[in-house]
CSV table of C-alpha atoms in Angstrom, one decimal:
chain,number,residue,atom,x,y,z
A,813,UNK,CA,36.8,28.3,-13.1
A,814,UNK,CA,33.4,26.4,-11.3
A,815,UNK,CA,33.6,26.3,-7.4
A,816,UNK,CA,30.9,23.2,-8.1
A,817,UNK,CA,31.5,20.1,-7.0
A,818,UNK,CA,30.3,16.8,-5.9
A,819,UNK,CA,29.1,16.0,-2.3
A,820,UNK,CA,29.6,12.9,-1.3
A,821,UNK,CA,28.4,11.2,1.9
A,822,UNK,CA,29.9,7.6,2.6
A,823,UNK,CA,29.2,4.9,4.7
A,824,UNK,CA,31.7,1.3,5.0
A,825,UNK,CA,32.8,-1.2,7.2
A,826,UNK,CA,36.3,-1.0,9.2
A,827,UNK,CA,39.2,-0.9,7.2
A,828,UNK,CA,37.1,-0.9,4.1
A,829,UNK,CA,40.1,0.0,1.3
A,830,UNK,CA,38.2,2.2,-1.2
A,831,UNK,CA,36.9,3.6,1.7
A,832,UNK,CA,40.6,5.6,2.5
A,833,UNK,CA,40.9,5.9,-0.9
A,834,UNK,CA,38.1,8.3,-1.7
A,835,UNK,CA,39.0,10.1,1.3
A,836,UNK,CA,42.2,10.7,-0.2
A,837,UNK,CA,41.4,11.7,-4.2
A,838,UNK,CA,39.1,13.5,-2.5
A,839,UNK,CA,41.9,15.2,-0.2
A,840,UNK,CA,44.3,15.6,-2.9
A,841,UNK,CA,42.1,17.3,-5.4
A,842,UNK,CA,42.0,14.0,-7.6
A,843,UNK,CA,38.2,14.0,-7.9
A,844,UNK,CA,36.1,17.0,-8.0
A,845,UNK,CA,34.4,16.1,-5.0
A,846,UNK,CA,33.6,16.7,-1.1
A,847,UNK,CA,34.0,13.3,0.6
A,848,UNK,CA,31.5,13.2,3.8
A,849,UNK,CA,32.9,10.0,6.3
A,850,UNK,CA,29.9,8.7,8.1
A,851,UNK,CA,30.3,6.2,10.8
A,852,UNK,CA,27.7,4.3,9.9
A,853,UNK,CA,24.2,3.9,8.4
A,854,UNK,CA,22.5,5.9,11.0
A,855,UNK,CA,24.6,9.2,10.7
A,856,UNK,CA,24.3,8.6,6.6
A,857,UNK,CA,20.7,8.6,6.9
A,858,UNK,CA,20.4,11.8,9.1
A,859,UNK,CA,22.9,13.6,6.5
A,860,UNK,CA,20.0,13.0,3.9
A,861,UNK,CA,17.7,14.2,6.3
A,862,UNK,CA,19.0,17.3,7.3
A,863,UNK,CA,18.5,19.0,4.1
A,864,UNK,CA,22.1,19.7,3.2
A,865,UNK,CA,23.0,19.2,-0.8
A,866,UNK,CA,24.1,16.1,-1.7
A,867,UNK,CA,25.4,14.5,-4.8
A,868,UNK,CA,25.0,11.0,-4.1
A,869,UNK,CA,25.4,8.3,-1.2
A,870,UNK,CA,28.5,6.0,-1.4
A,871,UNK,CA,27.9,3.1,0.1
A,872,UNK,CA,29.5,-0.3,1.0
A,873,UNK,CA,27.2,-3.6,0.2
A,874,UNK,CA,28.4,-5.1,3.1
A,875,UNK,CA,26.9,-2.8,5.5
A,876,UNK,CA,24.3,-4.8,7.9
A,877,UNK,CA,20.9,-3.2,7.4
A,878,UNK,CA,21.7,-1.4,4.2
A,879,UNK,CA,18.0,-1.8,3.1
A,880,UNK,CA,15.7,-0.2,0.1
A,881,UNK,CA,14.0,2.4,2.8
A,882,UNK,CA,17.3,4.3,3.1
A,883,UNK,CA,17.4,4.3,-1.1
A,884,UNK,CA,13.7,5.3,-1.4
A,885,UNK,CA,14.6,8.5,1.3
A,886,UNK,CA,17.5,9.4,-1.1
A,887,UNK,CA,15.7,9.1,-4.2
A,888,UNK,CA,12.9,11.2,-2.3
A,889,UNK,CA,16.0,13.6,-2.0
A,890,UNK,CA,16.9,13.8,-5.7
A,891,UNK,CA,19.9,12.1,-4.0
A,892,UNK,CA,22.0,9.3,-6.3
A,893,UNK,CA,22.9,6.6,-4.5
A,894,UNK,CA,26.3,4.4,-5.6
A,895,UNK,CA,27.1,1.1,-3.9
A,896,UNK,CA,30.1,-0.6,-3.4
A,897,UNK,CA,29.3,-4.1,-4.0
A,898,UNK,CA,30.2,-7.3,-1.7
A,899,UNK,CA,31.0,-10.3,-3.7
A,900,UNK,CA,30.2,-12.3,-0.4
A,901,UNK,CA,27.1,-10.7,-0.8
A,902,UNK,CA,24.8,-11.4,-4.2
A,903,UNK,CA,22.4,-8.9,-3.9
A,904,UNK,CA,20.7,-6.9,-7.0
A,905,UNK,CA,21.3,-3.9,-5.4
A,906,UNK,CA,19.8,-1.7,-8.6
A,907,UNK,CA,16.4,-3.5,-8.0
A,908,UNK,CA,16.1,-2.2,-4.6
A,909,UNK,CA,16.7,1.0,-5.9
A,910,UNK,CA,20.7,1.9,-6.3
A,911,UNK,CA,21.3,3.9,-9.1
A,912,UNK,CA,25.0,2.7,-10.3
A,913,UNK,CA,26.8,-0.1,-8.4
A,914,UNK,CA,30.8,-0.9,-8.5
A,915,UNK,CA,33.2,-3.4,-7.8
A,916,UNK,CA,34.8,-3.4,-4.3
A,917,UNK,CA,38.3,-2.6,-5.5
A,918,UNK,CA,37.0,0.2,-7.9
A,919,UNK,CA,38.9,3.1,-9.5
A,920,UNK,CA,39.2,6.6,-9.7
A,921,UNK,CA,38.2,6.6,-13.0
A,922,UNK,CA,35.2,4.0,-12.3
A,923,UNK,CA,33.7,6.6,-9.4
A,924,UNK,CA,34.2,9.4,-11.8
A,925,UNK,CA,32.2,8.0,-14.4
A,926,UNK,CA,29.1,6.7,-12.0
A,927,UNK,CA,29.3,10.4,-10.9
A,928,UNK,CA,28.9,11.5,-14.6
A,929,UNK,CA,26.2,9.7,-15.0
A,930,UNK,CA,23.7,9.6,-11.6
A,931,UNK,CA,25.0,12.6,-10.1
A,932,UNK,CA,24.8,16.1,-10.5
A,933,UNK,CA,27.5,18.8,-9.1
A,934,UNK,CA,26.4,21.1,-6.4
A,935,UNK,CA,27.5,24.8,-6.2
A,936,UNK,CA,29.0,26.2,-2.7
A,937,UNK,CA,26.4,29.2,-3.7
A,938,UNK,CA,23.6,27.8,-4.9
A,939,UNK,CA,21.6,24.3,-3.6
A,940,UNK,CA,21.6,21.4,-5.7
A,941,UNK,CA,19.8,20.8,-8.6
A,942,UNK,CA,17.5,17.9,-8.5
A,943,UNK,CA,18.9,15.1,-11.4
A,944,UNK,CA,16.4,13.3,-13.1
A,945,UNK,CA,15.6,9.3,-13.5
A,946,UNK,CA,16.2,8.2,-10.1
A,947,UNK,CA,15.1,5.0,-9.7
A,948,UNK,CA,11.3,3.2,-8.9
A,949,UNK,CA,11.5,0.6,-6.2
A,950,UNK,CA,8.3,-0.5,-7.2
A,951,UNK,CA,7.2,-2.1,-10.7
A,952,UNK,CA,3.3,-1.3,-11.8
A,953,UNK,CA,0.4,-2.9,-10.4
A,954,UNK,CA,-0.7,-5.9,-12.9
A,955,UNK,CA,-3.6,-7.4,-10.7
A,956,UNK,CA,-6.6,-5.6,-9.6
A,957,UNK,CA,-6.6,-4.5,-6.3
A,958,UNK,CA,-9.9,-4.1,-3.7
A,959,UNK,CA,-9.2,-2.2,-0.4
A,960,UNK,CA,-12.0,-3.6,3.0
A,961,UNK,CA,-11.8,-1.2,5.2
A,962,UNK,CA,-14.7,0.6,7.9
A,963,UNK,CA,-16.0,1.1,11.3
A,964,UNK,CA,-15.2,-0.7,14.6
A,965,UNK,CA,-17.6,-3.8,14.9
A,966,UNK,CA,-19.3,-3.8,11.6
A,967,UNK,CA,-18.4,-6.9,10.1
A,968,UNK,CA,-15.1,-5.5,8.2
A,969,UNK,CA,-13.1,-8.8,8.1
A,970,UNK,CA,-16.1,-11.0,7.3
A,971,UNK,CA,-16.9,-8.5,4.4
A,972,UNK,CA,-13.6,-8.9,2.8
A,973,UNK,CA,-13.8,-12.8,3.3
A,974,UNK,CA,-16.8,-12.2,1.4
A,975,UNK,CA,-15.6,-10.3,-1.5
A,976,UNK,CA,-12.6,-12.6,-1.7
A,977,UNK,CA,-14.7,-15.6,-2.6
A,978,UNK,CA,-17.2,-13.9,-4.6
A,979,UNK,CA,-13.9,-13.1,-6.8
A,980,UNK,CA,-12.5,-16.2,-6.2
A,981,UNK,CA,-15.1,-18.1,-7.9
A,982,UNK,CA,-15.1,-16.5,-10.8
A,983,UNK,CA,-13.9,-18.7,-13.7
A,984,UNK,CA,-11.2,-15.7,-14.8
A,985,UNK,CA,-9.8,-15.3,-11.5
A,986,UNK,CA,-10.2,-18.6,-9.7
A,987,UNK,CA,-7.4,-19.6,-8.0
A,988,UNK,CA,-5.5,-16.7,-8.3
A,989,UNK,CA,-6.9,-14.6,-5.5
A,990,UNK,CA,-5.2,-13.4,-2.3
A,991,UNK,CA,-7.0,-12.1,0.7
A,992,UNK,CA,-4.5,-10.0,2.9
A,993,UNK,CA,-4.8,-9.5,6.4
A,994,UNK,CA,-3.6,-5.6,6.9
A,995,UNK,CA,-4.6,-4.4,10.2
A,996,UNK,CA,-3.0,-4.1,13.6
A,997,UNK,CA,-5.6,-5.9,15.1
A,998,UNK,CA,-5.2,-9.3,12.7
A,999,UNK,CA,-7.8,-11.8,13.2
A,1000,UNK,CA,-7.9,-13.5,9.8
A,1001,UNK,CA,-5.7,-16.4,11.5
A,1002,UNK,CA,-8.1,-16.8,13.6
A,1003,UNK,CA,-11.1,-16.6,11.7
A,1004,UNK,CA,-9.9,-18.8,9.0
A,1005,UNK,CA,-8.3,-21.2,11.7
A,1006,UNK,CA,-4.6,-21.6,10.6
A,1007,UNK,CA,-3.3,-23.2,13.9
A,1008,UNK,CA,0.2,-21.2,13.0
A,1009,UNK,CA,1.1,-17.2,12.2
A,1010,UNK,CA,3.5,-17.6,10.2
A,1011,UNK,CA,4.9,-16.8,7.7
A,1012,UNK,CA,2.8,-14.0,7.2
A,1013,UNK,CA,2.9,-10.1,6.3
A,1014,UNK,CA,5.9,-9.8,8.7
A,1015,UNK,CA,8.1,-12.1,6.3
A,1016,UNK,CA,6.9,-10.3,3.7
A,1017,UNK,CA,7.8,-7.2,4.4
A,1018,UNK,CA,11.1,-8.2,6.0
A,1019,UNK,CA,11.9,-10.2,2.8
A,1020,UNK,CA,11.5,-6.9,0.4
A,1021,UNK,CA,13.9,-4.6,2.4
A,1022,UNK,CA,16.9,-6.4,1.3
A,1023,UNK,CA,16.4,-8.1,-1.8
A,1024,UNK,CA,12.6,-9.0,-3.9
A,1025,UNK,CA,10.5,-12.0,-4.2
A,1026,UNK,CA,9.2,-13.6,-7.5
A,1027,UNK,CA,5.4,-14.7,-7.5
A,1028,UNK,CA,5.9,-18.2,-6.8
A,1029,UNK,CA,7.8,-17.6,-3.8
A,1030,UNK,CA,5.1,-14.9,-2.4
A,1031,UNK,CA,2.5,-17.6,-2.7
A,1032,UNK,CA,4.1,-20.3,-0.3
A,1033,UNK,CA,4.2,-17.3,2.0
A,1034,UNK,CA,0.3,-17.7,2.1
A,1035,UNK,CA,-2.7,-20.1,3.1
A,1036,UNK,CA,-4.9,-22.1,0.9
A,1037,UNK,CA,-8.4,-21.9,1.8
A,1038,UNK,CA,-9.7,-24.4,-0.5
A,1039,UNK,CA,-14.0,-23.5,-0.2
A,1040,UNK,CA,-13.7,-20.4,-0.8
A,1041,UNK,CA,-11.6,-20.0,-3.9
A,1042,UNK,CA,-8.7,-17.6,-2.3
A,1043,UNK,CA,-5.2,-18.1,-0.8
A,1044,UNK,CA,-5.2,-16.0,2.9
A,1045,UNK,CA,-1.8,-13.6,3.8
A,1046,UNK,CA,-1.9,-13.5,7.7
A,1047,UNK,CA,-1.2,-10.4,9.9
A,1048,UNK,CA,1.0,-9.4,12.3
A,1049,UNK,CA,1.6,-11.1,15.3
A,1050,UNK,CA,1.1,-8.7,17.7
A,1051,UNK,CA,-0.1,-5.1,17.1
A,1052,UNK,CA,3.4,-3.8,18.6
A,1053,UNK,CA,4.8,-5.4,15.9
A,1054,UNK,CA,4.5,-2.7,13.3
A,1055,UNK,CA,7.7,-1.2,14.5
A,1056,UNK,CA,9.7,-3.6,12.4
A,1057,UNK,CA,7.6,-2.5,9.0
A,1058,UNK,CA,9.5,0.2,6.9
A,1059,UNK,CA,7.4,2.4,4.5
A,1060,UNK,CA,9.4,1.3,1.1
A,1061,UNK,CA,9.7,-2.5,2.1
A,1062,UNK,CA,5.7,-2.4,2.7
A,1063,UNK,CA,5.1,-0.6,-0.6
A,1064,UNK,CA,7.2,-2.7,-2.6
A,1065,UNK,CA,5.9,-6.1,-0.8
A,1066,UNK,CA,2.3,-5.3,-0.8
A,1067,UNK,CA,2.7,-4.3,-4.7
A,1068,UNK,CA,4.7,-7.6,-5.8
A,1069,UNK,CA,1.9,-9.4,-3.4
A,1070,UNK,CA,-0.4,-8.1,-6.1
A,1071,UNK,CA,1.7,-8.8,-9.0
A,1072,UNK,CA,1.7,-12.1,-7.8
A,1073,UNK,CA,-2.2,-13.0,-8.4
A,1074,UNK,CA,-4.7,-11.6,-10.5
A,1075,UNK,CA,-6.7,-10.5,-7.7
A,1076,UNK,CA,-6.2,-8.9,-4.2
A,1077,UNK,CA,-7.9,-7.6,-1.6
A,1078,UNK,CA,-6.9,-5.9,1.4
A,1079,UNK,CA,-8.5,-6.1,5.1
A,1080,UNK,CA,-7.3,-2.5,6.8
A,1081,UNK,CA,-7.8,-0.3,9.1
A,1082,UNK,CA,-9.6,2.7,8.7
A,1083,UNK,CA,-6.9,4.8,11.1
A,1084,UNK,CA,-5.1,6.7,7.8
A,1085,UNK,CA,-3.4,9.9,10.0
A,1086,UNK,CA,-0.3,10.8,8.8
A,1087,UNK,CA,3.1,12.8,10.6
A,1088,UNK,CA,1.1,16.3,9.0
A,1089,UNK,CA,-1.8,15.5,10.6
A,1090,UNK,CA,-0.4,14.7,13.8
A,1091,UNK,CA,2.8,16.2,14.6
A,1092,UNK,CA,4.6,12.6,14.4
A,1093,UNK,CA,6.3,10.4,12.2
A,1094,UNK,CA,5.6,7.5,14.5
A,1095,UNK,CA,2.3,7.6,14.0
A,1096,UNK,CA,2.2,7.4,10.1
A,1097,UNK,CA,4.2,4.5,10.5
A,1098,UNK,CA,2.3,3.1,12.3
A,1099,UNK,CA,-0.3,3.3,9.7
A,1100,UNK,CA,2.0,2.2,6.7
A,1101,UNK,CA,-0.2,-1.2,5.8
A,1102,UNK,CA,-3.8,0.7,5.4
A,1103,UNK,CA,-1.9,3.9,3.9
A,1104,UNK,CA,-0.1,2.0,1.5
A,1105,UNK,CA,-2.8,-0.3,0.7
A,1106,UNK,CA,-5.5,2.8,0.2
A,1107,UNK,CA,-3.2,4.2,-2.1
A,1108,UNK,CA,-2.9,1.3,-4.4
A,1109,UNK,CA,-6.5,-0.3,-4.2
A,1110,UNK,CA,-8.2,0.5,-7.7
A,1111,UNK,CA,-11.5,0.2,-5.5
A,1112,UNK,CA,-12.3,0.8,-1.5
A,1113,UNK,CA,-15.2,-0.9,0.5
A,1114,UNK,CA,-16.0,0.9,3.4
A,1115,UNK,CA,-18.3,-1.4,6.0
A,1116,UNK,CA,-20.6,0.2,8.3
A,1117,UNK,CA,-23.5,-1.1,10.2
A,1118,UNK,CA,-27.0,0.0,9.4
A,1119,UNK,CA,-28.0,2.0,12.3
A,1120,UNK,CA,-27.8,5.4,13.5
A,1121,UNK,CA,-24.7,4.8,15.3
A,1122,UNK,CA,-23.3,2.9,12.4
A,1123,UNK,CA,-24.5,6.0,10.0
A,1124,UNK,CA,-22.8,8.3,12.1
A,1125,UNK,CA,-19.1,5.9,11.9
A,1126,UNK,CA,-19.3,5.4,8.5
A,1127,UNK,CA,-19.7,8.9,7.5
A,1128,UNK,CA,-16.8,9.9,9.5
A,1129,UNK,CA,-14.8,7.1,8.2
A,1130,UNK,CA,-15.7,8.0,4.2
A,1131,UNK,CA,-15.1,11.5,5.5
A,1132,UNK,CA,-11.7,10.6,6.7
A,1133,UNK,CA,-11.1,8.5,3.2
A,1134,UNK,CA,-11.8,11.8,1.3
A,1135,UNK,CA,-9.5,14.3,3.3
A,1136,UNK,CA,-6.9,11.3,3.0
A,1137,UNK,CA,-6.7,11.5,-1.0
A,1138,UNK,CA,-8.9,9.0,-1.6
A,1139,UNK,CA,-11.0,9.8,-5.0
A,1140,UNK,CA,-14.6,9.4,-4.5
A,1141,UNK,CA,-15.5,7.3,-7.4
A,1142,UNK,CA,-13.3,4.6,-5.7
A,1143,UNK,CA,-15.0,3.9,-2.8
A,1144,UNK,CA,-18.4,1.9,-2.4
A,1145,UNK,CA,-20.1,2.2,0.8
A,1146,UNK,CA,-21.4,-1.2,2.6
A,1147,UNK,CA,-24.1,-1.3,4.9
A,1148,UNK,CA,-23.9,-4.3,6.9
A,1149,UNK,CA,-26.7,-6.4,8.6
A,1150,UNK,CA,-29.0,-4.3,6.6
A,1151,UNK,CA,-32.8,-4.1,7.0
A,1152,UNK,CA,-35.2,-6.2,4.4
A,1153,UNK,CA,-37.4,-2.9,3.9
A,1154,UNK,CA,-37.0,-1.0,1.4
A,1155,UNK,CA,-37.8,1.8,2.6
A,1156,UNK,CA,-35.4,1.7,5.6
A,1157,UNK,CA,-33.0,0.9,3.2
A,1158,UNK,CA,-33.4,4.2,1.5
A,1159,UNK,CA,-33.3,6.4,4.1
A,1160,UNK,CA,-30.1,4.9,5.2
A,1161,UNK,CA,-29.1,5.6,1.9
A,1162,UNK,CA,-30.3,9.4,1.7
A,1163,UNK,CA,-29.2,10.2,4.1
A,1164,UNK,CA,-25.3,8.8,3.8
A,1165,UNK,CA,-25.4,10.6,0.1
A,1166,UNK,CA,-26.6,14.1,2.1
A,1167,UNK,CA,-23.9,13.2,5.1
A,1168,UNK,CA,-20.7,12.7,3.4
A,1169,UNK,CA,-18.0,15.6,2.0
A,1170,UNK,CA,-17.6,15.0,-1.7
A,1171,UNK,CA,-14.9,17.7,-2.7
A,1172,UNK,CA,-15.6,19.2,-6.0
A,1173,UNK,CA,-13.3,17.5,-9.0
A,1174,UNK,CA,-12.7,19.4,-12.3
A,1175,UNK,CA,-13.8,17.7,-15.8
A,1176,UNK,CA,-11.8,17.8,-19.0
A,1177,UNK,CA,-13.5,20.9,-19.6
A,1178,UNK,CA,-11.7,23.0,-16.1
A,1179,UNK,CA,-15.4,22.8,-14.8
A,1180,UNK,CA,-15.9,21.8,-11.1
A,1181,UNK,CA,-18.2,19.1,-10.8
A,1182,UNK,CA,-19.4,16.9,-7.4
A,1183,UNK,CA,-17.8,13.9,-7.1
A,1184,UNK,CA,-20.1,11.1,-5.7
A,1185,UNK,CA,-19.5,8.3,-3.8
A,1186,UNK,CA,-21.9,5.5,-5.7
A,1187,UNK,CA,-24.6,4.3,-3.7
A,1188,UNK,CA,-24.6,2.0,-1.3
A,1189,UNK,CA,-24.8,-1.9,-1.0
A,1190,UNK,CA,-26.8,-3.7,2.1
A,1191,UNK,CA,-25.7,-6.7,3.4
A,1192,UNK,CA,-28.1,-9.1,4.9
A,1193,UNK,CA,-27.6,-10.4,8.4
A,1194,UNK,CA,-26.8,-13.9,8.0
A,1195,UNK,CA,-25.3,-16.2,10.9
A,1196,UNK,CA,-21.7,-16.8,9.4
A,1197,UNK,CA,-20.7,-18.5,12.5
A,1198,UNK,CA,-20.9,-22.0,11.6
A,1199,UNK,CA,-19.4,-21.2,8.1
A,1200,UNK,CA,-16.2,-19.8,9.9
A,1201,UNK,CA,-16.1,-22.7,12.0
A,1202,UNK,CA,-15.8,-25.2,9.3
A,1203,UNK,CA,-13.8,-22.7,6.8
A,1204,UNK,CA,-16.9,-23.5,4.3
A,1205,UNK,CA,-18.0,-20.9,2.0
A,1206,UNK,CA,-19.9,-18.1,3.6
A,1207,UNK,CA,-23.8,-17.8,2.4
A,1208,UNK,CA,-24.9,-16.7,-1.1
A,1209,UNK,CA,-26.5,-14.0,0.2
A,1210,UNK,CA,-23.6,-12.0,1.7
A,1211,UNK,CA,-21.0,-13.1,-1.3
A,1212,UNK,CA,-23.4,-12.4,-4.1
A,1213,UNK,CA,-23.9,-8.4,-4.0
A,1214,UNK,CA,-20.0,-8.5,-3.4
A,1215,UNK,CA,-19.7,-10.4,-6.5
A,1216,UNK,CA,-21.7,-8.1,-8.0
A,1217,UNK,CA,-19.8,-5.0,-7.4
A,1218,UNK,CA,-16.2,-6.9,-7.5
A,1219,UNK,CA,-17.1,-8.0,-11.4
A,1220,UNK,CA,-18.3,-4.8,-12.6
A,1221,UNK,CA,-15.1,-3.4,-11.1
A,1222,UNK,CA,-12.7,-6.0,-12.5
A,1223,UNK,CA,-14.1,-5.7,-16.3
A,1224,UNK,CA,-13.7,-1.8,-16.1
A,1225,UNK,CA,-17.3,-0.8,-15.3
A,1226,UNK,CA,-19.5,0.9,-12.9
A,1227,UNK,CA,-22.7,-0.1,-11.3
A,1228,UNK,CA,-25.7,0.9,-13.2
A,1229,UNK,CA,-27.6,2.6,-10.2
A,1230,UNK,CA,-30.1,5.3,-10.3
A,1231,UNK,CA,-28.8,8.4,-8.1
A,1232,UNK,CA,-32.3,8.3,-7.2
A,1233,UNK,CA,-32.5,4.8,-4.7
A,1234,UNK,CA,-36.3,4.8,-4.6
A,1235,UNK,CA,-39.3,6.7,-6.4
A,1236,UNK,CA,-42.8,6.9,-5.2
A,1237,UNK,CA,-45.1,4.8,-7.5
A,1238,UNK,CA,-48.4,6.7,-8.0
A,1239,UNK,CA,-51.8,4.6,-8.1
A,1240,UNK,CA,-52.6,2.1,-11.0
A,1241,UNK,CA,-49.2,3.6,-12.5
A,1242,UNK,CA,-47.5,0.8,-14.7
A,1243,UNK,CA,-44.1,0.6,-16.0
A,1244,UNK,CA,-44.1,-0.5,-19.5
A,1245,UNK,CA,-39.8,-0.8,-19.7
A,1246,UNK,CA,-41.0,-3.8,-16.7
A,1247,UNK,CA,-44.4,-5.5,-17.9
A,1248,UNK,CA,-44.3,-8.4,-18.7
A,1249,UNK,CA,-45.4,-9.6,-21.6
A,1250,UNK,CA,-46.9,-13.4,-22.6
């Protein structure tokens, strides 16, 4: 005879029927199974938290607050979750990430079976084994996905603006690009002149924690900037406001925002420090947008300004990118209002290739090889001011390397660059790959 048996932790509202009647099959030896009463939501979540085996999570769909965040820290957990479901209350609750769901006035044998099949039985000697398929919360990434990120005062937002449009006016992706504002800071409003903030990333987010949104719905959520080819998400209201953002509600949002249009791309923070970095969960929170955002974008732009404070940022941004998990073949380094000489534009180059960490990646073969970041891009300064003003499209000479880079990134490619970003030329030396030829 097995002393396992199944550990359930419940939540329900008041005088919730099934809610007494688990407590008593569970009493009476009519299910093989521990039945853990939980008061509410809050004292459920800290049971999953505190590292004590658990079978599964029974909870009632009427529950205010009952959200996908709780199901993603179960399913982090190896933990099933099972939910009572309201009629009042038409919610796909297996979309947000329940892994069987039951009528209100289920029976014994109904509970029994979702057990069988989600849960697994935990021994009073031994922990819990983890059970297998628990549930995605998110579905995969269909559109393309370019992360803006980079140092205080460098131009970040106007560089994503700029890579926006260059995608946006391409004849595959016209029309069905989104620029995301992302940081805690949001100025996009602003700088696109909206004269509202809302709805904005803040809907978004708050619209994913209970239920999901289909693509048509996530674009009347944003802005239309006609000139420039892209629809705008705005940011948060007010830096404070990241307090109401929850880790699973962002991930699923931001990835539906990309299933939602062919193209995205995300204006962020460069602030990636997580609870293991500094001792507390508030602060990777606060961080959720550019965390979450980094970890989907197929390619990161980092933005620094060319000079020697600028050098010095954007090394110890890329830097930061690296120790984050960021692979180094993603990211493409920006230097904005860039010099027209070529040969400052080198040494700004060299020496960002000698400055940065690149950690050493093995090949197919097990053999450790450097992983370079590509070279960089430079930016021109141009006067963008009057372009922002009117919301007209920002000057060919910012948008076109952006272009560049974005369309060699969305067929599959890499830049064709030279590791080597200038060569001396020796006297009456002529290149016959270049000559021209009448």
């Amino acid at each position: 005879m097995t002393d396992a048996r199944y550990v359930i932790a419940g939540a329900a509202r008041p005088r919730s029927i099934w809610f007494n009647e688990v407590s008593q099959w569970s009493n009476t030896g009519a299910i093989p199974a521990e039945f853990v009463k939980c008061v509410g939501l809050a004292e459920l979540r800290n049971h999953v938290l505190s590292g004590r085996p658990l079978s599964c999570l029974l909870i009632d769909g009427g529950l205010p607050n009952l959200d996908r965040d709780l199901f993603a820290v179960a399913a982090e957990r190896d933990i099933a979750v099972i939910v009572a479901r309201d009629a009042r209350i038409p919610t796909d609750w297996k979309a947000l990430g329940a892994n069987a769901v039951l009528d209100a006035n289920f029976d014994r044998g109904s509970l029994l079976d979702a057990l069988a099949s989600t849960s697994s039985l935990v021994s009073r000697a031994e922990p819990k084994a983890p059970h297998l398929d628990s549930p995605t919360t998110a579905s995969p990434i269909q559109g393309h996905c370019f992360a803006v990120t980079g140092s205080g005062g460098a131009g970040t937002s106007t560089v994503a603006m700029a890579l926006a449009q260059g995608i946006g006016r391409t004849a595959q992706y016209r029309a069905n690009v989104a620029l995301a504002d992302l940081c805690l800071r949001a100025d996009q409003a602003m700088l696109h002149d909206t004269q509202t903030v809302t709805p904005g990333i803040q809907e978004l987010v708050e619209s994913f924690r209970t239920r999901s949104l289909n693509p048509d719905a996530i674009r009347q959520l944003c802005f239309n900037v006609d000139g420039r080819g892209y629809d705008l998400m705005i940011g948060l209201r007010r830096r404070r406001f990241w307090t109401s953002l929850r880790p699973a509600a962002c991930a699923s949002s931001l990835n539906a925002l990309a299933n939602a249009y062919g193209a995205v791309v995300f204006d962020v923070d460069n602030d990636v420090e997580s609870e293991s970095d500094s001792g507390s969960i508030d602060i990777e929170e606060r961080n959720v947008l550019a965390r979450t955002a980094l970890k989907m974008a197929d390619s990161v732009v980092v933005v620094g300004q060319a000079s020697l404070k600028g050098l010095h940022s954007l090394t110890r941004v890329l830097n930061d990118l690296g120790e984050f998990g960021v692979n180094a073949r993603r990211i493409q380094p920006v230097f904005n209002y860039a010099p027209q000489n070529p040969r400052a534009r080198a040494a700004y180059a060299a020496a960002l290739m000698d400055l940065v960490d690149t950690p050493d990646e093995p090949d197919a073969a097990g053999i450790e090889a450097s992983a370079k970041i590509s070279p960089p891009l430079f930016l021109p300064t141009r006067n963008v001011d009057e372009c922002i003003r009117a919301i007209a499209p920002l000057p060919k000479g910012l948008v076109d390397p952006l272009a560049s880079y974005a369309t060699h990134r969305l067929n599959g490619g890499r830049l064709e660059r030279s590791e080597s970003v200038w060569s001396r030329i020796r006297p009456g030396f002529v290149n016959r790959n270049e000559a021209v030829t009448s």
